[in-house]
Amino acid sequence: MRPLLCCLALVAALLGRCLACPGPCSCSTKKNGRLLAECAYRELQEVPQGLSPNVTILTLSANRIGRLGRGSFAEVPEVQSLWLGYNQIAAVEPGAFSSLLHLKNLDLSHNRLVDFPWQDLRNLSGLQILKMNNNRLAGLPRDAFRRLRDLRSLWLNDNELTTLAEGTFDQLPSLSQLQIFNNPFNCSCKVFWLKKWSESTSVSITGGGSTLCAAPARLRGRPVTDIPARLCVAPSAQLTYLSNLDSAETREGLTLSLHCSVAGSPPPEIRWRIQTSGRRLEIHGPNVARDGNTKQGQERFLVFKNGTMAIPGFSEEDEGTYTCLAVNDVGTRDVSVNVALAGARNPAEDLLRDDPHAGDLGGQSCSKGDEMDPSGAGEKLVIVYHVPREARSGAGGAVPRIRLGMLLLALGALLCC
């Protein structure tokens, strides 16, 4: 008799655990077998404890919850639908949602969210509906939704979004509905991609006519899709060689000067990327001030505001690839040149030996300002020391003043992109 009573007690305990329901909530089993915990409109200030681990639908809407902690939903790992709208949630700890692997519907609308632990969404690969509208979100990381391949409906309207990173919605293959209206978008060229994307996507952008520009003043009140194309032009770049040493006499060696001319709207920023055998360096913007002083640690490569970079005393250590990047809100363009210092004895033979295509030039040389076919981009720009005949025949071992010349082979004087 006693074993039977023990078994009955165990069964009762298990049933009680399956049907556990906190006092403020009401729990029931739906026709499809899902367990619903209805905790809406209860004036709750936190997620109630004592929920059954079998709960698949949890309704916590219209309460006074202000914070979600890391373990707030630890008791309901099977939940598929979680409704948290119309609360006062202002803070969400990282990890609050990351364990809800079965979650399909998440409603966080009408709260006070300024930020969110976006990394939590990476584990929610089955999420289909995400509502974050009517919050105070001011920005989204570009990869916020990158693993939500089943997401069908995304609500971001009525937030404080001023811009969106290009590609924000690219990794949502199932997305069919998007709401982003009633955000104060700054219609700089940073959101021009959104105009182009909305014109080509099959996603239904609900309330698209209310997706308006709040800035700049000339576009205020106009739909984001009406940003004039002429205001946003992808950058272009041209790389030219400059030198005033062709007729100069010097003992100090060669100064290599490259000039990057850029165009686009808004005007592109010029950056330089330098790759030699001994270093890799990126220079963002000029490092030479108006008074001629350079930033500490950047004295080797002199970058000026007009797009010119100078390398005084160019030597074999400086051989490598020099890249000019033109960057604006629409995109990036780059153009590169490989710079090598030819041997002083017979640089033409050095070039022919290293580059079988160089012989096609037939010994042609280019002076400053010559234009050549830019299809040769990526080949060598060879710097040649030209030693005049009188210097080679100097007597007595004296070191004469050497006249420097420049020969641009294979690549030519102009590169463009």
GROMACS .gro file of C-alpha atoms in nm:
model
  417
    1MET     CA    1   0.000   0.000   0.000
    2ARG     CA    2   0.279   0.239   0.091
    3PRO     CA    3   0.456   0.208  -0.251
    4LEU     CA    4   0.125   0.291  -0.422
    5LEU     CA    5   0.080   0.603  -0.211
    6CYS     CA    6   0.436   0.712  -0.292
    7CYS     CA    7   0.369   0.671  -0.662
    8LEU     CA    8   0.047   0.871  -0.639
    9ALA     CA    9   0.227   1.146  -0.451
   10LEU     CA   10   0.500   1.158  -0.716
   11VAL     CA   11   0.245   1.180  -0.998
   12ALA     CA   12   0.061   1.457  -0.816
   13ALA     CA   13   0.387   1.647  -0.770
   14LEU     CA   14   0.472   1.617  -1.138
   15LEU     CA   15   0.124   1.729  -1.245
   16GLY     CA   16   0.142   2.020  -1.006
   17ARG     CA   17   0.476   2.122  -1.153
   18CYS     CA   18   0.341   2.103  -1.509
   19LEU     CA   19   0.039   2.315  -1.418
   20ALA     CA   20   0.225   2.556  -1.191
   21CYS     CA   21   0.088   2.909  -1.225
   22PRO     CA   22   0.183   3.218  -1.022
   23GLY     CA   23  -0.094   3.383  -0.826
   24PRO     CA   24  -0.129   3.697  -1.044
   25CYS     CA   25  -0.162   3.489  -1.364
   26SER     CA   26  -0.415   3.252  -1.508
   27CYS     CA   27  -0.294   2.945  -1.694
   28SER     CA   28  -0.472   2.718  -1.937
   29THR     CA   29  -0.405   2.462  -2.204
   30LYS     CA   30  -0.499   2.555  -2.560
   31LYS     CA   31  -0.660   2.315  -2.807
   32ASN     CA   32  -0.326   2.264  -2.979
   33GLY     CA   33  -0.173   2.151  -2.651
   34ARG     CA   34   0.018   2.471  -2.585
   35LEU     CA   35   0.020   2.604  -2.233
   36LEU     CA   36  -0.082   2.969  -2.200
   37ALA     CA   37   0.020   3.186  -1.906
   38GLU     CA   38  -0.195   3.499  -1.909
   39CYS     CA   39  -0.035   3.769  -1.692
   40ALA     CA   40  -0.148   4.088  -1.869
   41TYR     CA   41  -0.302   4.388  -1.691
   42ARG     CA   42  -0.184   4.277  -1.346
   43GLU     CA   43   0.024   4.582  -1.244
   44LEU     CA   44   0.331   4.357  -1.233
   45GLN     CA   45   0.667   4.529  -1.183
   46GLU     CA   46   0.875   4.223  -1.277
   47VAL     CA   47   0.839   3.889  -1.450
   48PRO     CA   48   0.655   3.660  -1.204
   49GLN     CA   49   0.829   3.357  -1.063
   50GLY     CA   50   0.685   3.006  -1.044
   51LEU     CA   51   0.582   2.965  -1.407
   52SER     CA   52   0.561   2.616  -1.550
   53PRO     CA   53   0.857   2.516  -1.771
   54ASN     CA   54   0.601   2.394  -2.026
   55VAL     CA   55   0.463   2.742  -2.095
   56THR     CA   56   0.474   2.816  -2.469
   57ILE     CA   57   0.271   3.140  -2.470
   58LEU     CA   58   0.350   3.405  -2.208
   59THR     CA   59   0.151   3.728  -2.204
   60LEU     CA   60   0.293   4.007  -1.988
   61SER     CA   61   0.152   4.305  -2.176
   62ALA     CA   62   0.021   4.622  -2.010
   63ASN     CA   63   0.205   4.590  -1.681
   64ARG     CA   64   0.462   4.812  -1.510
   65ILE     CA   65   0.773   4.603  -1.576
   66GLY     CA   66   1.075   4.833  -1.603
   67ARG     CA   67   1.368   4.595  -1.632
   68LEU     CA   68   1.443   4.251  -1.774
   69GLY     CA   69   1.728   4.065  -1.605
   70ARG     CA   70   1.947   3.789  -1.736
   71GLY     CA   71   1.737   3.517  -1.566
   72SER     CA   72   1.393   3.671  -1.613
   73PHE     CA   73   1.278   3.389  -1.842
   74ALA     CA   74   1.489   3.103  -1.712
   75GLU     CA   75   1.175   2.916  -1.600
   76VAL     CA   76   1.014   2.914  -1.947
   77PRO     CA   77   1.275   2.776  -2.190
   78GLU     CA   78   1.001   2.639  -2.420
   79VAL     CA   79   0.820   2.968  -2.475
   80GLN     CA   80   0.737   3.042  -2.839
   81SER     CA   81   0.536   3.363  -2.806
   82LEU     CA   82   0.636   3.635  -2.561
   83TRP     CA   83   0.424   3.948  -2.536
   84LEU     CA   84   0.580   4.238  -2.342
   85GLY     CA   85   0.416   4.538  -2.507
   86TYR     CA   86   0.288   4.843  -2.317
   87ASN     CA   87   0.520   4.814  -2.019
   88GLN     CA   88   0.787   5.056  -1.895
   89ILE     CA   89   1.091   4.848  -1.996
   90ALA     CA   90   1.394   5.075  -2.018
   91ALA     CA   91   1.675   4.825  -1.955
   92VAL     CA   92   1.741   4.474  -2.084
   93GLU     CA   93   2.043   4.286  -1.953
   94PRO     CA   94   2.251   4.088  -2.205
   95GLY     CA   95   2.136   3.728  -2.200
   96ALA     CA   96   1.774   3.804  -2.111
   97PHE     CA   97   1.647   3.640  -2.433
   98SER     CA   98   1.944   3.438  -2.554
   99SER     CA   99   1.821   3.109  -2.401
  100LEU     CA  100   1.474   3.122  -2.561
  101LEU     CA  101   1.572   2.905  -2.855
  102HIS     CA  102   1.213   2.823  -2.952
  103LEU     CA  103   1.092   3.183  -2.963
  104LYS     CA  104   0.891   3.274  -3.274
  105ASN     CA  105   0.709   3.591  -3.169
  106LEU     CA  106   0.857   3.869  -2.957
  107ASP     CA  107   0.666   4.189  -2.881
  108LEU     CA  108   0.856   4.469  -2.706
  109SER     CA  109   0.651   4.753  -2.848
  110HIS     CA  110   0.542   5.062  -2.653
  111ASN     CA  111   0.822   5.057  -2.399
  112ARG     CA  112   1.114   5.289  -2.318
  113LEU     CA  113   1.404   5.107  -2.483
  114VAL     CA  114   1.696   5.326  -2.582
  115ASP     CA  115   1.936   5.037  -2.633
  116PHE     CA  116   1.908   4.662  -2.665
  117PRO     CA  117   2.145   4.361  -2.636
  118TRP     CA  118   2.130   4.279  -3.007
  119GLN     CA  119   2.362   3.983  -2.961
  120ASP     CA  120   2.073   3.803  -2.788
  121LEU     CA  121   1.897   3.775  -3.124
  122ARG     CA  122   2.174   3.559  -3.267
  123ASN     CA  123   2.037   3.249  -3.092
  124LEU     CA  124   1.676   3.316  -3.196
  125SER     CA  125   1.706   3.170  -3.545
  126GLY     CA  126   1.337   3.070  -3.548
  127LEU     CA  127   1.204   3.420  -3.477
  128GLN     CA  128   0.929   3.517  -3.720
  129ILE     CA  129   0.777   3.836  -3.576
  130LEU     CA  130   0.972   4.108  -3.395
  131LYS     CA  131   0.794   4.420  -3.271
  132MET     CA  132   1.011   4.698  -3.131
  133ASN     CA  133   0.799   4.991  -3.241
  134ASN     CA  134   0.715   5.287  -3.020
  135ASN     CA  135   1.038   5.286  -2.820
  136ARG     CA  136   1.330   5.527  -2.806
  137LEU     CA  137   1.584   5.339  -3.016
  138ALA     CA  138   1.831   5.584  -3.168
  139GLY     CA  139   2.043   5.339  -3.366
  140LEU     CA  140   2.087   4.981  -3.485
  141PRO     CA  141   2.409   4.792  -3.553
  142ARG     CA  142   2.438   4.678  -3.914
  143ASP     CA  143   2.435   4.311  -3.813
  144ALA     CA  144   2.153   4.335  -3.558
  145PHE     CA  145   1.929   4.091  -3.750
  146ARG     CA  146   2.184   3.892  -3.946
  147ARG     CA  147   2.084   3.543  -3.820
  148LEU     CA  148   1.707   3.586  -3.828
  149ARG     CA  149   1.656   3.395  -4.151
  150ASP     CA  150   1.292   3.312  -4.068
  151LEU     CA  151   1.192   3.667  -3.972
  152ARG     CA  152   0.883   3.769  -4.169
  153SER     CA  153   0.764   4.086  -3.995
  154LEU     CA  154   0.981   4.360  -3.842
  155TRP     CA  155   0.834   4.666  -3.670
  156LEU     CA  156   1.070   4.957  -3.600
  157ASN     CA  157   0.834   5.249  -3.651
  158ASP     CA  158   0.795   5.533  -3.402
  159ASN     CA  159   1.146   5.528  -3.264
  160GLU     CA  160   1.431   5.783  -3.270
  161LEU     CA  161   1.623   5.640  -3.566
  162THR     CA  162   1.807   5.906  -3.763
  163THR     CA  163   1.995   5.668  -3.993
  164LEU     CA  164   2.031   5.301  -4.081
  165ALA     CA  165   2.353   5.129  -4.184
  166GLU     CA  166   2.361   5.004  -4.541
  167GLY     CA  167   2.278   4.635  -4.556
  168THR     CA  168   2.074   4.627  -4.233
  169PHE     CA  169   1.803   4.415  -4.397
  170ASP     CA  170   2.016   4.222  -4.647
  171GLN     CA  171   2.037   3.902  -4.443
  172LEU     CA  172   1.662   3.862  -4.390
  173PRO     CA  173   1.559   3.634  -4.679
  174SER     CA  174   1.209   3.569  -4.537
  175LEU     CA  175   1.123   3.932  -4.461
  176SER     CA  176   0.789   4.033  -4.614
  177GLN     CA  177   0.676   4.325  -4.398
  178LEU     CA  178   0.880   4.618  -4.265
  179GLN     CA  179   0.764   4.922  -4.070
  180ILE     CA  180   1.009   5.209  -4.025
  181PHE     CA  181   0.781   5.512  -4.051
  182ASN     CA  182   0.770   5.795  -3.795
  183ASN     CA  183   1.143   5.804  -3.736
  184PRO     CA  184   1.336   6.134  -3.757
  185PHE     CA  185   1.560   6.029  -4.044
  186ASN     CA  186   1.850   6.254  -4.135
  187CYS     CA  187   1.837   6.223  -4.513
  188SER     CA  188   2.206   6.260  -4.573
  189CYS     CA  189   2.361   6.028  -4.825
  190LYS     CA  190   2.407   5.773  -4.546
  191VAL     CA  191   2.046   5.665  -4.604
  192PHE     CA  192   2.051   5.700  -4.983
  193TRP     CA  193   2.094   5.323  -4.999
  194LEU     CA  194   1.750   5.290  -4.835
  195LYS     CA  195   1.592   5.476  -5.125
  196LYS     CA  196   1.756   5.244  -5.379
  197TRP     CA  197   1.676   4.934  -5.173
  198SER     CA  198   1.309   5.027  -5.132
  199GLU     CA  199   1.279   5.070  -5.510
  200SER     CA  200   1.406   4.719  -5.581
  201THR     CA  201   1.293   4.506  -5.284
  202SER     CA  202   0.984   4.285  -5.274
  203VAL     CA  203   0.938   4.362  -4.903
  204SER     CA  204   0.620   4.552  -4.822
  205ILE     CA  205   0.725   4.872  -4.646
  206THR     CA  206   0.411   4.956  -4.451
  207GLY     CA  207   0.343   5.327  -4.416
  208GLY     CA  208   0.617   5.407  -4.663
  209GLY     CA  209   0.463   5.747  -4.729
  210SER     CA  210   0.522   5.837  -4.364
  211THR     CA  211   0.890   5.747  -4.376
  212LEU     CA  212   0.993   6.112  -4.389
  213CYS     CA  213   1.307   6.318  -4.362
  214ALA     CA  214   1.348   6.528  -4.049
  215ALA     CA  215   1.676   6.679  -4.171
  216PRO     CA  216   1.842   6.852  -4.348
  217ALA     CA  217   1.611   7.152  -4.367
  218ARG     CA  218   1.584   7.145  -4.748
  219LEU     CA  219   1.441   6.791  -4.737
  220ARG     CA  220   1.236   6.811  -4.418
  221GLY     CA  221   0.894   6.653  -4.464
  222ARG     CA  222   0.984   6.475  -4.787
  223PRO     CA  223   0.974   6.094  -4.807
  224VAL     CA  224   1.309   5.919  -4.778
  225THR     CA  225   1.240   5.771  -5.120
  226ASP     CA  226   1.250   6.124  -5.269
  227ILE     CA  227   1.614   6.201  -5.184
  228PRO     CA  228   1.745   6.356  -5.510
  229ALA     CA  229   2.001   6.130  -5.676
  230ARG     CA  230   2.215   6.430  -5.775
  231LEU     CA  231   2.290   6.495  -5.408
  232CYS     CA  232   2.449   6.154  -5.361
  233VAL     CA  233   2.716   6.053  -5.610
  234ALA     CA  234   2.960   5.770  -5.548
  235PRO     CA  235   3.324   5.883  -5.531
  236SER     CA  236   3.577   5.857  -5.811
  237ALA     CA  237   3.954   5.884  -5.781
  238GLN     CA  238   4.250   5.962  -6.005
  239LEU     CA  239   4.609   5.905  -5.903
  240THR     CA  240   4.878   6.113  -6.071
  241TYR     CA  241   5.250   6.141  -6.031
  242LEU     CA  242   5.387   6.486  -5.956
  243SER     CA  243   5.747   6.598  -5.950
  244ASN     CA  244   5.944   6.919  -5.978
  245LEU     CA  245   6.274   6.733  -5.968
  246ASP     CA  246   6.314   6.673  -6.341
  247SER     CA  247   6.557   6.961  -6.375
  248ALA     CA  248   6.666   6.997  -6.015
  249GLU     CA  249   7.007   6.925  -5.874
  250THR     CA  250   7.013   6.756  -5.537
  251ARG     CA  251   7.228   6.545  -5.310
  252GLU     CA  252   6.937   6.444  -5.088
  253GLY     CA  253   6.781   6.175  -5.307
  254LEU     CA  254   6.444   6.148  -5.469
  255THR     CA  255   6.115   6.280  -5.329
  256LEU     CA  256   5.826   6.073  -5.459
  257SER     CA  257   5.500   6.267  -5.483
  258LEU     CA  258   5.161   6.113  -5.561
  259HIS     CA  259   4.850   6.324  -5.604
  260CYS     CA  260   4.499   6.188  -5.556
  261SER     CA  261   4.218   6.382  -5.722
  262VAL     CA  262   3.868   6.285  -5.610
  263ALA     CA  263   3.511   6.374  -5.703
  264GLY     CA  264   3.169   6.287  -5.566
  265SER     CA  265   2.883   6.421  -5.359
  266PRO     CA  266   2.924   6.481  -5.073
  267PRO     CA  267   3.293   6.564  -5.133
  268PRO     CA  268   3.494   6.250  -5.052
  269GLU     CA  269   3.749   6.221  -4.777
  270ILE     CA  270   4.093   6.109  -4.896
  271ARG     CA  271   4.273   5.829  -4.714
  272TRP     CA  272   4.601   5.656  -4.792
  273ARG     CA  273   4.695   5.293  -4.745
  274ILE     CA  274   5.064   5.203  -4.766
  275GLN     CA  275   5.194   4.848  -4.784
  276THR     CA  276   5.568   4.787  -4.799
  277SER     CA  277   5.774   4.482  -4.707
  278GLY     CA  278   5.830   4.622  -4.360
  279ARG     CA  279   5.511   4.804  -4.271
  280ARG     CA  280   5.141   4.850  -4.326
  281LEU     CA  281   5.004   5.194  -4.260
  282GLU     CA  282   4.677   5.379  -4.303
  283ILE     CA  283   4.658   5.757  -4.292
  284HIS     CA  284   4.315   5.917  -4.256
  285GLY     CA  285   4.328   6.274  -4.373
  286PRO     CA  286   4.619   6.519  -4.389
  287ASN     CA  287   4.900   6.499  -4.136
  288VAL     CA  288   5.076   6.821  -4.236
  289ALA     CA  289   4.944   7.134  -4.070
  290ARG     CA  290   4.935   7.480  -4.227
  291ASP     CA  291   5.253   7.573  -4.043
  292GLY     CA  292   5.431   7.273  -4.196
  293ASN     CA  293   5.444   7.064  -3.880
  294THR     CA  294   5.350   6.697  -3.901
  295LYS     CA  295   5.172   6.474  -3.655
  296GLN     CA  296   5.410   6.290  -3.426
  297GLY     CA  297   5.510   5.951  -3.563
  298GLN     CA  298   5.395   6.030  -3.919
  299GLU     CA  299   5.694   6.228  -4.043
  300ARG     CA  300   5.791   5.969  -4.306
  301PHE     CA  301   5.484   6.007  -4.528
  302LEU     CA  302   5.367   6.366  -4.570
  303VAL     CA  303   4.997   6.396  -4.656
  304PHE     CA  304   4.860   6.737  -4.750
  305LYS     CA  305   4.505   6.868  -4.753
  306ASN     CA  306   4.500   6.898  -5.132
  307GLY     CA  307   4.538   6.521  -5.178
  308THR     CA  308   4.915   6.508  -5.232
  309MET     CA  309   5.142   6.263  -5.052
  310ALA     CA  310   5.518   6.316  -5.053
  311ILE     CA  311   5.790   6.070  -4.945
  312PRO     CA  312   6.124   6.251  -4.914
  313GLY     CA  313   6.438   6.046  -4.968
  314PHE     CA  314   6.254   5.757  -5.133
  315SER     CA  315   6.453   5.436  -5.092
  316GLU     CA  316   6.419   5.061  -5.137
  317GLU     CA  317   6.254   5.036  -4.796
  318ASP     CA  318   5.965   5.242  -4.932
  319GLU     CA  319   5.895   5.013  -5.227
  320GLY     CA  320   5.544   4.873  -5.220
  321THR     CA  321   5.179   4.947  -5.297
  322TYR     CA  322   5.036   5.293  -5.245
  323THR     CA  323   4.657   5.318  -5.244
  324CYS     CA  324   4.441   5.628  -5.243
  325LEU     CA  325   4.088   5.579  -5.110
  326ALA     CA  326   3.804   5.822  -5.176
  327VAL     CA  327   3.532   5.780  -4.914
  328ASN     CA  328   3.192   5.946  -4.881
  329ASP     CA  329   2.849   5.848  -4.750
  330VAL     CA  330   2.760   5.672  -5.075
  331GLY     CA  331   3.061   5.442  -5.095
  332THR     CA  332   3.435   5.398  -5.139
  333ARG     CA  333   3.662   5.393  -5.442
  334ASP     CA  334   4.032   5.315  -5.441
  335VAL     CA  335   4.318   5.329  -5.687
  336SER     CA  336   4.663   5.181  -5.630
  337VAL     CA  337   5.010   5.195  -5.772
  338ASN     CA  338   5.302   4.960  -5.714
  339VAL     CA  339   5.621   5.162  -5.673
  340ALA     CA  340   5.965   5.008  -5.721
  341LEU     CA  341   6.309   5.161  -5.733
  342ALA     CA  342   6.497   5.045  -6.043
  343GLY     CA  343   6.861   4.949  -6.037
  344ALA     CA  344   7.102   5.238  -6.090
  345ARG     CA  345   7.309   5.059  -6.358
  346ASN     CA  346   7.056   4.977  -6.627
  347PRO     CA  347   6.700   5.010  -6.498
  348ALA     CA  348   6.544   4.941  -6.839
  349GLU     CA  349   6.704   4.596  -6.843
  350ASP     CA  350   6.588   4.537  -6.485
  351LEU     CA  351   6.234   4.615  -6.584
  352LEU     CA  352   6.241   4.393  -6.892
  353ARG     CA  353   6.379   4.107  -6.687
  354ASP     CA  354   6.112   4.146  -6.414
  355ASP     CA  355   5.814   4.227  -6.635
  356PRO     CA  356   5.776   4.064  -6.976
  357HIS     CA  357   5.505   4.313  -7.074
  358ALA     CA  358   5.733   4.609  -7.025
  359GLY     CA  359   5.899   4.546  -7.360
  360ASP     CA  360   5.575   4.649  -7.534
  361LEU     CA  361   5.660   5.009  -7.458
  362GLY     CA  362   5.945   5.000  -7.707
  363GLY     CA  363   6.164   5.212  -7.484
  364GLN     CA  364   5.901   5.485  -7.458
  365SER     CA  365   5.927   5.713  -7.157
  366CYS     CA  366   5.672   5.958  -7.023
  367SER     CA  367   5.726   6.301  -6.884
  368LYS     CA  368   5.513   6.471  -6.624
  369GLY     CA  369   5.156   6.527  -6.741
  370ASP     CA  370   5.153   6.255  -7.008
  371GLU     CA  371   4.844   6.033  -7.008
  372MET     CA  372   4.862   5.663  -7.075
  373ASP     CA  373   4.605   5.388  -7.097
  374PRO     CA  374   4.486   5.332  -6.738
  375SER     CA  375   4.418   4.967  -6.818
  376GLY     CA  376   4.773   4.907  -6.699
  377ALA     CA  377   4.669   4.980  -6.342
  378GLY     CA  378   4.838   4.754  -6.094
  379GLU     CA  379   5.168   4.725  -6.284
  380LYS     CA  380   5.488   4.890  -6.168
  381LEU     CA  381   5.568   5.254  -6.156
  382VAL     CA  382   5.948   5.238  -6.184
  383ILE     CA  383   6.157   5.521  -6.048
  384VAL     CA  384   6.483   5.556  -6.240
  385TYR     CA  385   6.793   5.740  -6.129
  386HIS     CA  386   6.930   5.899  -6.445
  387VAL     CA  387   7.302   5.964  -6.410
  388PRO     CA  388   7.422   6.211  -6.680
  389ARG     CA  389   7.716   6.108  -6.896
  390GLU     CA  390   7.940   6.376  -6.749
  391ALA     CA  391   7.885   6.234  -6.404
  392ARG     CA  392   7.977   5.881  -6.513
  393SER     CA  393   8.303   6.005  -6.671
  394GLY     CA  394   8.406   6.221  -6.377
  395ALA     CA  395   8.775   6.186  -6.291
  396GLY     CA  396   8.956   6.142  -5.964
  397GLY     CA  397   8.674   5.960  -5.792
  398ALA     CA  398   8.504   6.289  -5.702
  399VAL     CA  399   8.131   6.268  -5.632
  400PRO     CA  400   7.960   6.514  -5.868
  401ARG     CA  401   7.620   6.672  -5.816
  402ILE     CA  402   7.371   6.434  -5.977
  403ARG     CA  403   7.080   6.548  -6.192
  404LEU     CA  404   6.772   6.333  -6.117
  405GLY     CA  405   6.518   6.231  -6.377
  406MET     CA  406   6.196   6.032  -6.364
  407LEU     CA  407   6.080   5.764  -6.604
  408LEU     CA  408   5.729   5.630  -6.575
  409LEU     CA  409   5.709   5.286  -6.731
  410ALA     CA  410   5.422   5.038  -6.781
  411LEU     CA  411   5.174   5.215  -6.556
  412GLY     CA  412   5.198   5.564  -6.699
  413ALA     CA  413   5.136   5.901  -6.545
  414LEU     CA  414   4.764   5.864  -6.477
  415LEU     CA  415   4.558   5.603  -6.295
  416CYS     CA  416   4.190   5.642  -6.259
  417CYS     CA  417   3.901   5.456  -6.105
   0.00000   0.00000   0.00000
